[in-house]
mmCIF file of C-alpha atoms in Angstrom:
data_model
loop_
_atom_site.group_PDB
_atom_site.id
_atom_site.type_symbol
_atom_site.label_atom_id
_atom_site.label_comp_id
_atom_site.label_asym_id
_atom_site.label_seq_id
_atom_site.Cartn_x
_atom_site.Cartn_y
_atom_site.Cartn_z
ATOM 1 C CA GLN A 163 -57.207 -0.681 -43.302
ATOM 2 C CA VAL A 164 -57.012 -0.014 -47.029
ATOM 3 C CA VAL A 165 -54.750 2.684 -48.417
ATOM 4 C CA ASN A 166 -54.563 3.452 -52.110
ATOM 5 C CA ARG A 167 -51.405 4.236 -54.054
ATOM 6 C CA ARG A 168 -52.064 7.976 -54.266
ATOM 7 C CA MET A 169 -52.203 8.375 -50.488
ATOM 8 C CA GLY A 170 -48.897 6.570 -50.241
ATOM 9 C CA GLU A 171 -47.414 9.041 -52.726
ATOM 10 C CA LEU A 172 -48.815 12.075 -50.931
ATOM 11 C CA LEU A 173 -47.444 10.961 -47.567
ATOM 12 C CA ALA A 174 -44.232 9.439 -48.978
ATOM 13 C CA LEU A 175 -44.950 5.996 -47.528
ATOM 14 C CA PRO A 176 -42.883 2.967 -48.570
ATOM 15 C CA GLN A 177 -44.598 0.999 -51.333
ATOM 16 C CA ASN A 178 -44.938 -2.115 -49.205
ATOM 17 C CA VAL A 179 -46.796 -0.047 -46.598
ATOM 18 C CA SER A 180 -49.041 1.930 -48.903
ATOM 19 C CA MET A 181 -50.190 -1.134 -50.862
ATOM 20 C CA GLY A 182 -50.865 -3.459 -47.943
ATOM 21 C CA PRO A 183 -53.630 -3.622 -45.332
ATOM 22 C CA HIS A 184 -52.626 -1.582 -42.280
ATOM 23 C CA THR A 185 -54.535 -0.106 -39.362
ATOM 24 C CA GLN A 186 -54.760 3.618 -38.803
ATOM 25 C CA PRO A 187 -52.388 3.559 -35.784
ATOM 26 C CA GLU A 188 -49.726 1.792 -37.852
ATOM 27 C CA MET A 189 -50.003 4.380 -40.605
ATOM 28 C CA LEU A 190 -49.964 7.360 -38.240
ATOM 29 C CA LYS A 191 -47.107 5.972 -36.192
ATOM 30 C CA ARG A 192 -44.825 6.113 -39.220
ATOM 31 C CA LEU A 193 -45.688 9.773 -39.727
ATOM 32 C CA TRP A 194 -45.338 10.499 -36.007
ATOM 33 C CA GLU A 195 -41.904 8.877 -35.923
ATOM 34 C CA ARG A 196 -40.840 11.060 -38.859
ATOM 35 C CA GLY A 197 -41.726 14.147 -36.825
ATOM 36 C CA GLU A 198 -44.692 15.217 -38.935
ATOM 37 C CA TYR A 199 -46.700 15.741 -35.759
ATOM 38 C CA GLY A 200 -45.742 17.708 -32.677
ATOM 39 C CA ARG A 201 -44.089 15.623 -29.971
ATOM 40 C CA ASP A 202 -46.538 16.829 -27.313
ATOM 41 C CA ASP A 203 -46.585 13.354 -25.696
ATOM 42 C CA PRO A 204 -43.687 11.168 -24.584
ATOM 43 C CA ASP A 205 -44.822 8.183 -26.657
ATOM 44 C CA PHE A 206 -46.986 7.430 -29.641
ATOM 45 C CA ALA A 207 -49.660 5.509 -27.688
ATOM 46 C CA SER A 208 -50.544 8.468 -25.471
ATOM 47 C CA TRP A 209 -50.480 10.829 -28.479
ATOM 48 C CA PHE A 210 -52.773 8.549 -30.504
ATOM 49 C CA GLU A 211 -55.204 8.196 -27.589
ATOM 50 C CA ARG A 212 -55.498 11.975 -27.354
ATOM 51 C CA PHE A 213 -55.668 12.245 -31.158
ATOM 52 C CA THR A 214 -58.669 9.910 -31.400
ATOM 53 C CA ARG A 215 -60.329 11.454 -28.344
ATOM 54 C CA ASN A 216 -60.251 14.838 -30.109
ATOM 55 C CA GLY A 217 -61.978 13.434 -33.180
ATOM 56 C CA GLY A 218 -59.004 12.130 -35.133
ATOM 57 C CA TYR A 219 -58.230 13.214 -38.676
ATOM 58 C CA GLY A 220 -60.688 15.914 -39.536
ATOM 59 C CA GLY A 221 -63.531 14.635 -37.360
ATOM 60 C CA ASP A 222 -66.880 14.157 -39.118
ATOM 61 C CA GLY A 223 -66.449 16.078 -42.357
ATOM 62 C CA ASN A 224 -64.423 18.995 -40.971
ATOM 63 C CA PRO A 225 -61.182 19.319 -42.949
ATOM 64 C CA TYR A 226 -57.782 19.113 -41.334
ATOM 65 C CA GLU A 227 -54.681 20.513 -43.035
ATOM 66 C CA LEU A 228 -51.488 18.486 -42.803
ATOM 67 C CA LEU A 229 -48.306 20.396 -43.619
ATOM 68 C CA ARG A 230 -45.687 18.041 -44.999
ATOM 69 C CA PRO A 231 -41.937 18.637 -44.417
ATOM 70 C CA THR A 232 -41.659 19.218 -48.184
ATOM 71 C CA GLY A 233 -43.972 22.221 -47.894
ATOM 72 C CA ARG A 234 -46.903 20.466 -49.546
ATOM 73 C CA VAL A 235 -50.282 20.956 -47.850
ATOM 74 C CA ILE A 236 -52.606 17.960 -47.611
ATOM 75 C CA GLU A 237 -56.290 18.448 -46.778
ATOM 76 C CA VAL A 238 -57.689 15.534 -44.811
ATOM 77 C CA ARG A 239 -61.407 14.877 -44.415
ATOM 78 C CA GLY A 240 -62.815 12.115 -42.249
ATOM 79 C CA ARG A 241 -66.263 10.544 -42.194
ATOM 80 C CA SER A 242 -67.324 8.076 -39.499
ATOM 81 C CA LEU A 243 -69.002 4.811 -40.525
ATOM 82 C CA PRO A 244 -71.820 3.027 -38.640
ATOM 83 C CA ASP A 245 -69.547 0.086 -37.758
ATOM 84 C CA GLY A 246 -67.121 2.368 -35.903
ATOM 85 C CA GLY A 247 -64.621 2.785 -38.701
ATOM 86 C CA ALA A 248 -63.988 5.809 -40.879
ATOM 87 C CA VAL A 249 -63.275 6.788 -44.464
ATOM 88 C CA GLN A 250 -60.612 9.438 -44.956
ATOM 89 C CA THR A 251 -59.672 11.349 -48.087
ATOM 90 C CA PHE A 252 -56.328 13.080 -48.641
ATOM 91 C CA THR A 253 -56.146 15.914 -51.184
ATOM 92 C CA ASP A 254 -53.094 17.939 -52.164
ATOM 93 C CA ILE A 255 -54.222 21.598 -51.924
ATOM 94 C CA THR A 256 -50.757 23.214 -52.101
ATOM 95 C CA GLU A 257 -51.471 25.207 -55.277
ATOM 96 C CA ARG A 258 -54.795 26.418 -53.899
ATOM 97 C CA LYS A 259 -53.141 27.582 -50.659
ATOM 98 C CA GLN A 260 -50.434 29.352 -52.653
ATOM 99 C CA SER A 261 -53.079 31.118 -54.776
ATOM 100 C CA GLU A 262 -54.939 32.178 -51.625
ATOM 101 C CA THR A 263 -51.703 33.545 -50.170
ATOM 102 C CA THR A 264 -50.995 35.480 -53.370
ATOM 103 C CA LEU A 265 -54.522 36.912 -53.442
ATOM 104 C CA ARG A 266 -54.321 37.918 -49.775
ATOM 105 C CA ALA A 267 -50.988 39.639 -50.402
ATOM 106 C CA ALA A 268 -52.455 41.519 -53.404
ATOM 107 C CA ARG A 269 -55.501 42.542 -51.369
ATOM 108 C CA ASP A 270 -53.348 43.720 -48.455
ATOM 109 C CA GLU A 271 -51.148 45.713 -50.846
ATOM 110 C CA ALA A 272 -54.238 47.334 -52.404
ATOM 111 C CA ASP A 273 -55.546 48.196 -48.922
ATOM 112 C CA ARG A 274 -52.188 49.713 -47.975
ATOM 113 C CA SER A 275 -52.159 51.753 -51.182
ATOM 114 C CA ALA A 276 -55.698 53.032 -50.571
ATOM 115 C CA ARG A 277 -54.850 53.964 -46.981
ATOM 116 C CA ALA A 278 -51.676 55.744 -48.103
ATOM 117 C CA LYS A 279 -53.648 57.708 -50.718
ATOM 118 C CA ALA A 280 -56.303 58.712 -48.183
ATOM 119 C CA GLU A 281 -53.664 59.728 -45.627
ATOM 120 C CA PHE A 282 -51.818 61.755 -48.288
ATOM 121 C CA LEU A 283 -55.012 63.554 -49.355
ATOM 122 C CA ALA A 284 -55.906 64.325 -45.752
ATOM 123 C CA MET A 285 -52.406 65.604 -44.981
ATOM 124 C CA MET A 286 -52.198 67.773 -48.113
ATOM 125 C CA SER A 287 -55.682 69.150 -47.495
ATOM 126 C CA HIS A 288 -54.699 70.211 -43.988
ATOM 127 C CA GLU A 289 -51.456 71.716 -45.291
ATOM 128 C CA ILE A 290 -53.315 73.750 -47.935
ATOM 129 C CA ARG A 291 -56.176 74.783 -45.649
ATOM 130 C CA SER A 292 -53.949 76.588 -43.140
ATOM 131 C CA PRO A 293 -52.420 79.119 -45.598
ATOM 132 C CA MET A 294 -55.799 79.485 -47.333
ATOM 133 C CA ALA A 295 -57.408 80.473 -44.038
ATOM 134 C CA GLY A 296 -54.645 83.045 -43.536
ATOM 135 C CA LEU A 297 -55.160 84.370 -47.070
ATOM 136 C CA LEU A 298 -58.894 84.800 -46.501
ATOM 137 C CA GLY A 299 -58.219 86.629 -43.245
ATOM 138 C CA ILE A 300 -55.895 89.107 -44.974
ATOM 139 C CA ILE A 301 -58.449 89.654 -47.766
ATOM 140 C CA GLU A 302 -61.123 90.453 -45.179
ATOM 141 C CA LEU A 303 -58.814 93.010 -43.545
ATOM 142 C CA LEU A 304 -58.032 94.471 -46.972
ATOM 143 C CA CYS A 305 -61.751 94.885 -47.676
ATOM 144 C CA GLU A 306 -62.047 97.068 -44.582
ATOM 145 C CA THR A 307 -59.443 99.552 -45.902
ATOM 146 C CA PRO A 308 -60.328 102.497 -48.193
ATOM 147 C CA LEU A 309 -60.623 101.115 -51.711
ATOM 148 C CA ALA A 310 -61.951 102.392 -54.990
ATOM 149 C CA PRO A 311 -65.168 100.613 -56.134
ATOM 150 C CA GLU A 312 -63.267 98.849 -58.911
ATOM 151 C CA GLN A 313 -60.582 97.673 -56.453
ATOM 152 C CA LEU A 314 -63.235 96.473 -53.992
ATOM 153 C CA ALA A 315 -64.955 94.470 -56.737
ATOM 154 C CA MET A 316 -61.666 92.771 -57.630
ATOM 155 C CA ILE A 317 -60.876 92.052 -53.977
ATOM 156 C CA GLU A 318 -64.344 90.556 -53.488
ATOM 157 C CA LEU A 319 -63.758 88.384 -56.571
ATOM 158 C CA VAL A 320 -60.427 87.196 -55.122
ATOM 159 C CA GLN A 321 -62.183 86.575 -51.827
ATOM 160 C CA GLY A 322 -64.862 84.467 -53.542
ATOM 161 C CA SER A 323 -62.265 82.450 -55.485
ATOM 162 C CA ALA A 324 -60.218 81.813 -52.342
ATOM 163 C CA ALA A 325 -63.349 80.706 -50.490
ATOM 164 C CA ALA A 326 -64.228 78.390 -53.399
ATOM 165 C CA LEU A 327 -60.737 76.886 -53.282
ATOM 166 C CA LEU A 328 -61.082 76.357 -49.539
ATOM 167 C CA ARG A 329 -64.378 74.541 -50.150
ATOM 168 C CA VAL A 330 -62.596 72.227 -52.626
ATOM 169 C CA VAL A 331 -59.971 71.480 -49.982
ATOM 170 C CA ASN A 332 -62.717 70.763 -47.449
ATOM 171 C CA ASP A 333 -64.401 68.473 -49.985
ATOM 172 C CA ILE A 334 -61.165 66.474 -50.242
ATOM 173 C CA LEU A 335 -61.176 66.122 -46.462
ATOM 174 C CA ASP A 336 -64.819 65.025 -46.645
ATOM 175 C CA PHE A 337 -63.824 62.390 -49.211
ATOM 176 C CA SER A 338 -61.270 61.018 -46.743
ATOM 177 C CA LYS A 339 -63.983 60.959 -44.089
ATOM 178 C CA MET A 340 -66.310 59.136 -46.485
ATOM 179 C CA GLU A 341 -63.687 56.430 -47.041
ATOM 180 C CA ALA A 342 -63.310 56.105 -43.265
ATOM 181 C CA GLY A 343 -67.102 55.952 -42.839
ATOM 182 C CA SER A 344 -67.118 58.996 -40.539
ATOM 183 C CA LEU A 345 -68.718 61.699 -42.723
ATOM 184 C CA ALA A 346 -71.523 63.635 -40.996
ATOM 185 C CA LEU A 347 -74.001 65.718 -42.999
ATOM 186 C CA ASN A 348 -75.132 69.084 -41.592
ATOM 187 C CA LEU A 349 -78.491 70.702 -42.348
ATOM 188 C CA GLU A 350 -77.800 74.400 -43.007
ATOM 189 C CA PRO A 351 -79.605 77.291 -44.765
ATOM 190 C CA VAL A 352 -78.235 78.248 -48.198
ATOM 191 C CA ASP A 353 -79.032 81.224 -50.459
ATOM 192 C CA PRO A 354 -79.174 79.686 -53.976
ATOM 193 C CA ARG A 355 -78.715 83.044 -55.738
ATOM 194 C CA GLN A 356 -75.683 83.935 -53.637
ATOM 195 C CA LEU A 357 -74.237 80.472 -54.160
ATOM 196 C CA ILE A 358 -74.672 80.628 -57.941
ATOM 197 C CA ALA A 359 -73.169 84.121 -58.053
ATOM 198 C CA ALA A 360 -70.103 82.984 -56.079
ATOM 199 C CA ILE A 361 -69.644 79.991 -58.389
ATOM 200 C CA SER A 362 -70.145 81.913 -61.626
ATOM 201 C CA GLU A 363 -67.979 85.004 -60.981
ATOM 202 C CA PRO A 364 -64.604 83.344 -61.706
ATOM 203 C CA THR A 365 -66.129 81.620 -64.725
ATOM 204 C CA VAL A 366 -67.424 84.916 -66.153
ATOM 205 C CA LEU A 367 -63.896 86.342 -66.194
ATOM 206 C CA ALA A 368 -62.383 83.159 -67.656
ATOM 207 C CA ALA A 369 -65.023 83.118 -70.390
ATOM 208 C CA ALA A 370 -64.517 86.822 -71.190
ATOM 209 C CA ALA A 371 -60.779 86.220 -71.638
ATOM 210 C CA LYS A 372 -61.678 83.735 -74.387
ATOM 211 C CA GLY A 373 -64.198 86.041 -76.036
ATOM 212 C CA LEU A 374 -67.157 84.091 -74.615
ATOM 213 C CA ARG A 375 -70.144 85.282 -72.637
ATOM 214 C CA PHE A 376 -71.228 83.370 -69.557
ATOM 215 C CA THR A 377 -74.657 84.125 -68.082
ATOM 216 C CA CYS A 378 -76.834 82.670 -65.324
ATOM 217 C CA ASP A 379 -80.629 82.697 -65.526
ATOM 218 C CA ILE A 380 -82.380 82.069 -62.202
ATOM 219 C CA ALA A 381 -86.143 81.536 -62.249
ATOM 220 C CA ALA A 382 -88.254 83.969 -60.236
ATOM 221 C CA ASP A 383 -89.781 81.198 -58.098
ATOM 222 C CA VAL A 384 -86.399 80.031 -56.745
ATOM 223 C CA PRO A 385 -86.580 80.636 -52.957
ATOM 224 C CA ASP A 386 -84.164 82.935 -51.150
ATOM 225 C CA ARG A 387 -83.320 80.214 -48.622
ATOM 226 C CA VAL A 388 -83.162 76.420 -48.864
ATOM 227 C CA MET A 389 -81.941 73.871 -46.347
#
């Protein structure tokens, strides 16, 4: 029955209405007549009966958002009183809703960017892996042809570098799988000495070209196979 000045401003009520004692139906009827509620019922009385039956404005503490024709968003909260009445608060939350919309848009854009990056990495990895597999196949065939020891050593070095590059490409694909939450780890035997030799061979040549010496020292107790 009592409406303060601020509510009248928020809902654009005439001053004589917002400052005087009026019942809830009288207040809501003005808004209903202005089309600020859906015309789901042929008359206001039937609409208001259904409105109150469903808990009215915001029910007991649950907020209800009222979108004004001006685009402003009003949050309405209702609290029932022991005598059958209710206290309702009206808060303009337009700026908050706009900030939430902006943040959601920024988050969605970041998600799209991350997905695009992952898709690009996956696509490029596949595109690189196919010719690399062909290159490794040709190197294997070349190794089976008559070659001088020095030529065979160089071919094996090329073969090791190509295999290392293919592993990098596979790692990129694994990264994409990690982002998608679908990476599976496999338990496989590995020869540590062979692995270190394959990793160090290209580095030995690169170091020698710069006048540096690159060496690997593997302890005697390192096992021949690890999982």
